XYZ file of C-alpha atoms in Angstrom:
72
model
C -0.047 -0.039 -0.043
C 2.986 2.264 0.522
C 4.008 1.863 -2.890
C 0.493 3.301 -4.047
C 1.434 6.385 -2.281
C -1.544 6.231 0.208
C -1.550 6.116 4.030
C -4.244 3.619 4.724
C -4.077 1.812 8.067
C -2.600 -1.724 7.617
C -5.262 -3.369 9.735
C -7.829 -2.310 7.211
C -6.753 -4.591 4.434
C -6.860 -8.143 3.604
C -4.943 -9.692 0.855
C -5.813 -13.256 -0.216
C -3.551 -16.002 -1.280
C -4.518 -19.575 -2.498
C -3.903 -22.291 -5.092
C -4.961 -21.574 -8.722
C -8.164 -23.346 -8.550
C -9.545 -21.345 -5.530
C -8.253 -18.111 -6.936
C -10.009 -18.722 -10.241
C -13.212 -19.643 -8.351
C -13.021 -16.469 -6.220
C -12.114 -14.211 -9.246
C -15.075 -15.713 -11.281
C -17.477 -15.078 -8.264
C -16.625 -11.344 -8.218
C -16.474 -10.877 -12.003
C -12.617 -10.181 -12.192
C -10.810 -11.507 -15.041
C -7.210 -11.305 -16.145
C -5.323 -12.673 -19.208
C -1.701 -14.039 -18.820
C 0.713 -12.561 -21.341
C 4.143 -14.133 -20.841
C 5.385 -13.381 -17.441
C 2.691 -10.599 -17.072
C -0.956 -10.289 -16.758
C -3.590 -7.880 -18.345
C -6.213 -6.928 -15.987
C -8.328 -4.038 -14.863
C -7.105 -2.024 -11.913
C -9.837 -2.586 -9.415
C -10.144 -2.567 -5.670
C -13.152 -4.693 -4.344
C -14.683 -3.280 -1.253
C -16.298 -5.966 1.019
C -18.562 -5.140 3.853
C -18.370 -6.670 7.377
C -21.158 -9.063 6.190
C -18.906 -10.346 3.367
C -20.944 -8.763 0.728
C -19.334 -6.560 -2.110
C -20.317 -2.957 -1.519
C -18.458 -1.425 -4.390
C -15.862 -1.778 -7.055
C -13.335 1.126 -7.317
C -11.460 1.407 -10.581
C -8.354 3.102 -11.183
C -4.929 3.473 -9.209
C -5.795 6.651 -7.295
C -7.985 5.900 -4.355
C -9.143 8.622 -1.800
C -9.945 7.456 1.790
C -13.597 8.464 1.537
C -14.146 6.154 -1.162
C -13.258 3.053 0.829
C -15.038 3.942 3.882
C -18.159 1.949 4.577
């Protein structure tokens, strides 16, 4: 998050890791798709905001996020 130039508290973020099958299932469930191109991937720049109930509350597209955009 520091590389993005934003000062968001670390405890407010959750990054998921898993095996390929589970990642694909999760990405399909939120409508996120990517295309491998050699050693890189083509994909939209999107942050998916999930509320405390586990439901998606919004999709934020782009690399510049403002704190008010991610508050629930």
